[in-house]
Coordinates of C-alpha atoms in Angstrom, one line a residue:
Chain A
M1 CA 123.2 270.7 -152.4
D2 CA 123.5 267.8 -154.8
D3 CA 122.6 269.9 -157.8
K4 CA 124.3 269.0 -161.1
Y5 CA 125.2 271.7 -163.5
K6 CA 126.0 271.7 -167.2
F7 CA 129.3 273.4 -168.1
I8 CA 130.4 274.9 -171.4
D9 CA 134.1 275.5 -172.1
F10 CA 134.6 278.4 -174.4
L11 CA 137.8 280.3 -175.2
G12 CA 139.6 278.6 -172.3
L13 CA 136.9 279.8 -169.8
R14 CA 134.4 277.6 -168.1
F15 CA 130.8 278.7 -168.1
N16 CA 128.2 277.4 -165.7
V17 CA 125.0 277.3 -167.8
A18 CA 122.8 277.5 -164.7
N19 CA 124.5 280.7 -163.4
D20 CA 124.6 282.4 -166.8
L21 CA 121.1 281.6 -167.7
S22 CA 119.9 282.8 -164.3
V23 CA 121.8 286.0 -164.6
L24 CA 120.3 286.5 -168.0
V25 CA 116.8 285.8 -166.7
S26 CA 117.3 288.2 -163.8
A27 CA 118.7 290.9 -166.0
V28 CA 115.8 290.5 -168.5
L29 CA 113.3 290.6 -165.6
V30 CA 114.8 293.8 -164.3
F31 CA 114.8 295.4 -167.7
I32 CA 111.2 294.4 -168.4
L33 CA 110.1 295.8 -165.0
V34 CA 111.9 299.1 -165.4
F35 CA 110.9 299.3 -169.1
A36 CA 107.2 298.7 -168.3
L37 CA 107.2 301.3 -165.5
S38 CA 108.8 304.1 -167.6
R39 CA 106.6 304.1 -170.7
K40 CA 104.7 307.2 -169.9
V41 CA 107.0 309.7 -168.3
T42 CA 105.1 312.9 -167.6
M43 CA 105.3 315.9 -165.3
R44 CA 102.3 314.6 -163.3
P45 CA 103.4 311.0 -162.6
G46 CA 101.0 308.1 -163.1
K47 CA 100.9 305.0 -161.0
A48 CA 103.8 303.2 -162.8
Q49 CA 106.0 306.3 -162.8
N50 CA 105.3 306.8 -159.1
V51 CA 106.5 303.3 -158.4
L52 CA 109.7 303.8 -160.4
E53 CA 110.4 307.2 -158.9
W54 CA 109.9 305.7 -155.4
M55 CA 112.5 303.1 -156.2
I56 CA 114.9 305.7 -157.6
D57 CA 114.4 307.9 -154.6
F58 CA 115.1 304.9 -152.4
T59 CA 118.4 304.0 -154.0
N60 CA 119.3 307.7 -154.2
G61 CA 118.7 307.8 -150.5
I62 CA 121.2 304.9 -150.0
V63 CA 123.8 306.8 -152.0
K64 CA 123.1 310.0 -150.2
S65 CA 123.5 308.4 -146.8
A66 CA 127.0 307.2 -147.8
M67 CA 128.0 310.4 -149.6
P68 CA 126.0 313.3 -148.0
D69 CA 127.9 316.1 -149.8
G70 CA 126.3 315.3 -153.2
S71 CA 129.4 313.9 -154.7
G72 CA 127.7 310.6 -155.1
K73 CA 125.3 311.7 -157.8
Q74 CA 127.3 309.8 -160.4
F75 CA 126.7 306.5 -158.6
N76 CA 122.9 306.9 -158.4
L77 CA 122.4 304.9 -161.6
Y78 CA 124.8 302.2 -160.4
A79 CA 123.1 301.9 -157.0
F80 CA 119.7 301.7 -158.7
V81 CA 120.6 298.9 -161.2
L82 CA 122.6 297.0 -158.5
F83 CA 119.8 297.1 -156.0
L84 CA 117.2 296.0 -158.5
F85 CA 119.4 293.3 -160.0
I86 CA 120.3 291.8 -156.7
F87 CA 116.8 292.0 -155.4
V88 CA 115.3 290.2 -158.5
S89 CA 118.2 287.7 -158.4
N90 CA 117.5 286.9 -154.8
Q91 CA 113.8 286.3 -155.4
L92 CA 114.2 284.4 -158.6
G93 CA 115.1 281.1 -157.0
L94 CA 112.2 281.3 -154.6
F95 CA 109.6 281.4 -157.3
F96 CA 111.2 279.9 -160.3
Q97 CA 113.6 277.0 -160.4
L98 CA 114.1 275.0 -163.6
K99 CA 115.6 271.5 -163.5
I100 CA 115.7 269.4 -166.6
G101 CA 117.0 265.8 -166.5
G102 CA 118.6 266.3 -163.1
F103 CA 120.5 269.4 -164.3
T104 CA 119.6 272.8 -162.9
Y105 CA 119.2 275.5 -165.4
V106 CA 117.5 278.4 -163.6
K107 CA 117.9 279.3 -159.9
S108 CA 118.9 282.4 -157.9
P109 CA 122.1 283.5 -159.5
T110 CA 123.2 285.0 -156.2
S111 CA 123.2 281.6 -154.5
N112 CA 126.5 281.0 -156.3
P113 CA 129.7 282.6 -154.9
L114 CA 131.2 283.4 -158.3
I115 CA 128.2 285.6 -159.2
T116 CA 128.4 287.5 -156.0
M117 CA 132.1 287.9 -156.3
G118 CA 131.5 289.2 -159.8
L119 CA 129.2 291.9 -158.4
A120 CA 131.6 292.7 -155.6
T121 CA 134.4 293.0 -158.2
V122 CA 132.3 295.6 -160.1
S123 CA 131.7 297.6 -156.9
L124 CA 135.3 297.5 -155.7
L125 CA 136.8 298.2 -159.2
L126 CA 134.5 301.3 -159.3
S127 CA 135.8 302.4 -155.9
H128 CA 139.4 302.0 -157.0
Y129 CA 138.8 303.7 -160.3
Y130 CA 137.2 306.8 -158.8
A131 CA 139.8 307.0 -156.1
V132 CA 142.6 307.1 -158.8
K133 CA 140.6 309.6 -160.8
K134 CA 140.2 311.9 -157.8
F135 CA 143.6 311.7 -156.2
G136 CA 145.8 310.6 -159.1
F137 CA 147.7 307.3 -158.9
G138 CA 150.2 308.5 -156.4
G139 CA 147.6 310.0 -154.1
Y140 CA 145.6 306.8 -154.4
L141 CA 148.6 304.7 -153.3
S142 CA 149.5 307.0 -150.5
N143 CA 146.0 306.7 -149.1
Y144 CA 146.9 303.2 -148.0
A145 CA 149.4 304.6 -145.5
R146 CA 146.9 306.9 -143.9
P147 CA 146.1 308.0 -141.3
V148 CA 149.4 306.5 -140.0
K149 CA 152.1 304.5 -141.8
F150 CA 152.0 301.3 -139.8
L151 CA 148.3 300.8 -140.8
L152 CA 149.5 299.9 -144.3
P153 CA 149.2 296.1 -143.9
I154 CA 145.9 296.4 -142.3
N155 CA 144.6 298.7 -145.0
L156 CA 145.9 296.3 -147.7
L157 CA 144.3 293.3 -145.9
E158 CA 141.0 295.3 -145.7
E159 CA 140.8 295.4 -149.4
F160 CA 140.6 291.6 -149.5
T161 CA 138.3 291.3 -146.5
N162 CA 136.0 293.9 -148.0
F163 CA 135.8 291.9 -151.2
L164 CA 135.2 288.6 -149.4
T165 CA 132.7 289.8 -146.9
L166 CA 130.7 291.8 -149.5
S167 CA 130.5 288.8 -151.8
L168 CA 130.2 285.9 -149.4
R169 CA 127.6 287.6 -147.2
L170 CA 125.2 287.8 -150.1
Y171 CA 126.0 284.3 -151.3
G172 CA 125.7 282.8 -147.8
N173 CA 122.3 284.3 -147.1
I174 CA 120.8 283.3 -150.4
F175 CA 122.4 279.9 -150.6
A176 CA 121.3 279.1 -147.0
G177 CA 117.8 280.1 -147.9
E178 CA 117.7 277.8 -150.9
V179 CA 119.3 274.9 -148.9
L180 CA 116.7 275.2 -146.2
L181 CA 114.0 275.4 -148.7
A182 CA 115.3 272.2 -150.4
L183 CA 115.5 270.5 -147.0
I184 CA 111.9 271.3 -146.2
G185 CA 111.1 269.9 -149.6
T186 CA 112.8 266.6 -148.8
V187 CA 111.0 266.5 -145.5
A188 CA 107.7 267.0 -147.2
K189 CA 108.5 264.0 -149.5
S190 CA 110.0 261.8 -146.9
V191 CA 106.9 259.9 -145.4
G192 CA 103.8 260.8 -147.3
A193 CA 100.7 263.0 -146.9
V194 CA 101.4 263.7 -143.2
T195 CA 104.8 265.2 -143.7
F196 CA 103.6 266.9 -146.8
I197 CA 100.9 268.8 -145.0
G198 CA 103.1 269.4 -142.0
A199 CA 105.9 270.9 -144.1
M200 CA 103.7 273.1 -146.2
P201 CA 103.3 276.0 -143.6
L202 CA 107.0 275.7 -142.9
A203 CA 107.9 276.1 -146.5
M204 CA 105.5 279.1 -146.8
I205 CA 107.0 280.7 -143.7
W206 CA 110.5 280.2 -144.9
Q207 CA 109.7 281.5 -148.4
G208 CA 108.2 284.6 -146.9
F209 CA 111.3 285.0 -144.7
S210 CA 113.5 284.5 -147.8
V211 CA 111.8 287.3 -149.6
F212 CA 112.5 289.5 -146.6
I213 CA 116.2 288.3 -146.5
G214 CA 116.6 288.9 -150.2
A215 CA 115.3 292.4 -149.9
I216 CA 117.6 293.1 -146.9
Q217 CA 120.6 291.6 -148.6
A218 CA 120.1 293.7 -151.7
Y219 CA 119.9 296.8 -149.5
V220 CA 123.0 295.8 -147.5
F221 CA 125.0 295.0 -150.6
T222 CA 124.1 298.3 -152.2
T223 CA 124.7 300.3 -149.0
L224 CA 128.1 298.6 -148.4
S225 CA 129.1 299.2 -152.0
M226 CA 128.4 302.8 -151.6
V227 CA 130.2 303.0 -148.3
Y228 CA 133.3 301.4 -149.8
I229 CA 133.3 303.8 -152.7
S230 CA 132.8 306.8 -150.4
R231 CA 135.7 305.6 -148.1
K232 CA 138.0 305.3 -151.1
M233 CA 137.1 308.8 -152.2
E234 CA 137.9 310.6 -149.0
Q235 CA 141.3 311.2 -147.4
E236 CA 141.6 310.2 -143.8
Chain B
M1 CA 130.3 273.4 -153.7
A2 CA 133.6 273.8 -151.9
G3 CA 135.4 273.1 -155.2
L4 CA 133.9 276.3 -156.6
L5 CA 135.7 278.4 -154.0
V6 CA 139.1 277.1 -154.7
L7 CA 140.6 279.2 -157.5
G8 CA 142.8 277.4 -160.0
A9 CA 141.2 274.1 -159.4
G10 CA 140.5 273.9 -163.1
Q11 CA 136.8 273.2 -162.4
V12 CA 136.0 276.8 -161.5
A13 CA 133.6 278.4 -163.9
L14 CA 135.4 281.7 -164.0
G15 CA 133.5 282.5 -167.2
D16 CA 130.5 283.3 -165.0
M17 CA 132.2 286.3 -163.5
L18 CA 132.9 287.6 -167.0
F19 CA 129.4 286.9 -168.0
I20 CA 127.8 288.7 -165.1
L21 CA 130.2 291.7 -165.6
I22 CA 129.1 292.0 -169.2
S23 CA 125.5 291.4 -168.6
F24 CA 125.4 293.8 -165.7
I25 CA 127.0 296.6 -167.8
I26 CA 124.6 296.0 -170.7
L27 CA 121.7 296.0 -168.2
A28 CA 122.9 299.3 -166.7
L29 CA 123.2 300.8 -170.1
L30 CA 119.7 299.7 -171.2
V31 CA 118.2 300.9 -168.0
K32 CA 119.9 304.2 -168.3
H33 CA 118.7 304.7 -171.9
F34 CA 115.1 303.5 -171.5
A35 CA 114.1 304.4 -167.9
W36 CA 116.7 306.1 -165.8
G37 CA 117.4 309.0 -168.2
P38 CA 113.9 310.1 -168.9
V39 CA 112.6 309.6 -165.4
T40 CA 115.4 311.4 -163.6
K41 CA 115.2 314.2 -166.1
M42 CA 111.5 314.5 -165.4
M43 CA 112.2 314.4 -161.7
D44 CA 114.7 317.2 -162.0
A45 CA 112.4 319.2 -164.2
R46 CA 109.6 318.7 -161.7
S47 CA 111.7 319.8 -158.7
E48 CA 112.7 322.9 -160.7
K49 CA 109.1 323.6 -161.6
I50 CA 108.1 323.3 -158.0
T51 CA 110.8 325.7 -156.9
G52 CA 109.7 328.1 -159.6
D53 CA 106.1 327.8 -158.7
L54 CA 106.8 328.4 -155.1
D55 CA 108.8 331.5 -156.0
Y56 CA 106.0 332.7 -158.3
A57 CA 103.4 332.1 -155.6
D58 CA 105.4 334.2 -153.1
Q59 CA 105.7 337.0 -155.7
E60 CA 102.0 336.9 -156.4
R61 CA 101.2 336.9 -152.7
T62 CA 103.2 340.1 -152.1
R63 CA 101.7 341.7 -155.2
A64 CA 98.2 340.8 -154.1
K65 CA 98.8 342.3 -150.7
K66 CA 100.0 345.5 -152.2
L67 CA 97.0 345.6 -154.5
A68 CA 94.7 345.1 -151.6
E69 CA 96.3 348.0 -149.7
E70 CA 96.1 350.2 -152.7
R71 CA 92.5 349.4 -153.2
E72 CA 91.7 350.1 -149.5
D73 CA 93.4 353.5 -149.8
A74 CA 91.5 354.2 -153.0
L75 CA 88.2 353.2 -151.2
K76 CA 89.0 355.6 -148.3
N77 CA 89.8 358.4 -150.7
S78 CA 86.7 357.8 -152.8
R79 CA 84.5 358.1 -149.7
A80 CA 86.0 361.4 -148.8
E81 CA 85.7 362.5 -152.4
A82 CA 82.0 361.5 -152.5
V83 CA 81.3 363.5 -149.4
E84 CA 83.0 366.5 -151.0
I85 CA 81.1 366.1 -154.2
V86 CA 77.8 366.0 -152.4
N87 CA 78.7 369.0 -150.3
K88 CA 79.7 370.9 -153.4
A89 CA 76.5 369.9 -155.1
K90 CA 74.5 371.1 -152.2
E91 CA 76.2 374.4 -152.1
S92 CA 75.8 375.0 -155.8
G93 CA 72.2 374.1 -155.5
E94 CA 71.7 376.5 -152.7
T95 CA 73.3 379.4 -154.7
Q96 CA 71.4 378.5 -157.8
K97 CA 68.2 378.5 -155.8
K98 CA 69.0 381.9 -154.3
S99 CA 69.8 383.4 -157.7
I100 CA 66.7 382.0 -159.3
V101 CA 64.5 383.4 -156.5
S102 CA 66.1 386.8 -156.7
D103 CA 65.8 386.8 -160.5
A104 CA 62.2 385.9 -160.1
H105 CA 61.7 388.7 -157.6
S106 CA 63.3 391.3 -159.8
E107 CA 61.4 390.2 -162.8
A108 CA 58.1 390.3 -160.9
E109 CA 59.0 393.8 -159.7
E110 CA 59.7 394.9 -163.3
L111 CA 56.5 393.4 -164.5
R112 CA 54.6 395.2 -161.8
Q113 CA 56.3 398.5 -162.6
R114 CA 55.5 398.1 -166.3
A115 CA 51.9 397.2 -165.5
K116 CA 51.6 400.2 -163.3
S117 CA 52.9 402.6 -165.9
D118 CA 50.6 400.9 -168.5
V119 CA 47.6 401.4 -166.3
A120 CA 48.5 405.1 -165.7
K121 CA 49.0 405.7 -169.4
A122 CA 45.7 404.0 -170.2
K123 CA 43.9 406.1 -167.7
Q124 CA 45.4 409.2 -169.2
D125 CA 44.3 408.2 -172.6
A126 CA 40.9 407.4 -171.4
L127 CA 40.6 410.7 -169.6
S128 CA 41.7 412.7 -172.6
G129 CA 39.3 410.7 -174.8
A130 CA 36.5 411.3 -172.3
Q131 CA 37.2 415.0 -172.3
N132 CA 36.8 415.2 -176.0
D133 CA 33.6 413.2 -176.0
I134 CA 32.2 415.3 -173.2
A135 CA 33.0 418.5 -175.2
N136 CA 31.3 417.0 -178.3
L137 CA 28.4 415.8 -176.2
S138 CA 28.0 419.1 -174.6
L139 CA 28.1 420.8 -177.9
E140 CA 25.5 418.5 -179.2
I141 CA 23.3 419.0 -176.2
A142 CA 23.8 422.7 -176.4
S143 CA 22.8 422.8 -180.1
K144 CA 19.8 420.7 -179.3
V145 CA 18.7 422.8 -176.4
I146 CA 19.4 425.9 -178.3
S147 CA 17.3 424.7 -181.2
K148 CA 14.3 424.2 -178.9
E149 CA 13.8 427.3 -176.8
L150 CA 16.5 429.3 -175.2
N151 CA 16.3 431.7 -172.5
A152 CA 19.3 433.6 -171.3
D153 CA 19.2 432.5 -167.7
D154 CA 18.9 428.9 -168.3
Q155 CA 21.6 429.0 -170.8
K156 CA 23.9 430.8 -168.5
S157 CA 23.3 428.4 -165.6
L158 CA 23.7 425.5 -167.9
I159 CA 27.1 426.6 -169.2
D160 CA 28.3 427.5 -165.7
S161 CA 27.4 424.1 -164.4
Y162 CA 29.2 422.5 -167.3
I163 CA 32.3 424.5 -166.8
K164 CA 32.2 423.9 -163.2
E165 CA 32.0 420.2 -163.7
L166 CA 34.8 420.3 -166.2
T167 CA 37.1 422.2 -163.9
V168 CA 36.3 419.8 -161.2
N169 CA 37.3 417.0 -163.5
E170 CA 40.3 418.9 -164.7
T171 CA 41.7 419.4 -161.2
K172 CA 41.0 415.9 -160.3

């Protein structure tokens, strides 16, 4: 929307303070959550350990559904951290937005395309790295001309579309959610008490729906990351 | 917002991508060290333990079944054994009873024989003792009668009667 951001230029790179602070807050929240849940690790799990193990099983299930032959074990940790980080990032802006002097400082980091592109870059780099590791660089390159040679341009194009769809899907969903929430906010403030009361259930419904969308998008992003990695690691 | 998407526009905060890359890697490392490592290790250990316990339970079940069979066999055997023992005891009791009774019989017979011979001997002793007494008595009587008045006829009949009685006693 019409948010203003503070920028910092450092070593020739431009940093958006809102994005970086939000990423930091999300990462710290994820770490605190996981750290708090894993304090007493025992053979007979307590409540906290059960929750953590349930989450681990959930993300392990995502990896296993993409790579059923057990070759995906090395990606279990990645899927776990990715899912938790995106999930927390998606919810962050719904509960906690910090604006000081017209400048936004904390919001959902995933409502910015650069952040989602950063995450997609991590996933796709991993897929390329493991493909080269498995087939060698020659094998990795020849995989672009499979199953038949004339598919080479389409396969090359697919790399870019994968990157764009993966990152922009997440960005679009979360950004739209925040836009609509802001719109409902302006509606609430537009006339007075009447619109304020009228907009309140709308805002509540949309916030609930945004929580749902955030969870779904985290799941989709993790699943697709694993699918891309698994497709890179098999020869057609 | 559209300006953010156009790369090379000079305004793009590309530093954000670097920032999220680094912070994501650090987050992953921290999560691995503090939570993922210990929890997955424990999960693996648990699944291993469950497999082991299931195997152990199977083993124990088969062993228990075998033991139960063995015990049942032993029970059956012991019943037969008990019957045998009782029979043997009965038999030995019977033979013992018989031997005791026969021993008692023979002992009683022996006692009776001994008593009989004792009685016979005592009677013999008494008889011979009585004969002597009678002889002495007759001599005393004779001397007393003789010292009073003695006629030949009386004396003769007296002696005859004595002798007669003696011979009767003797032959008896």
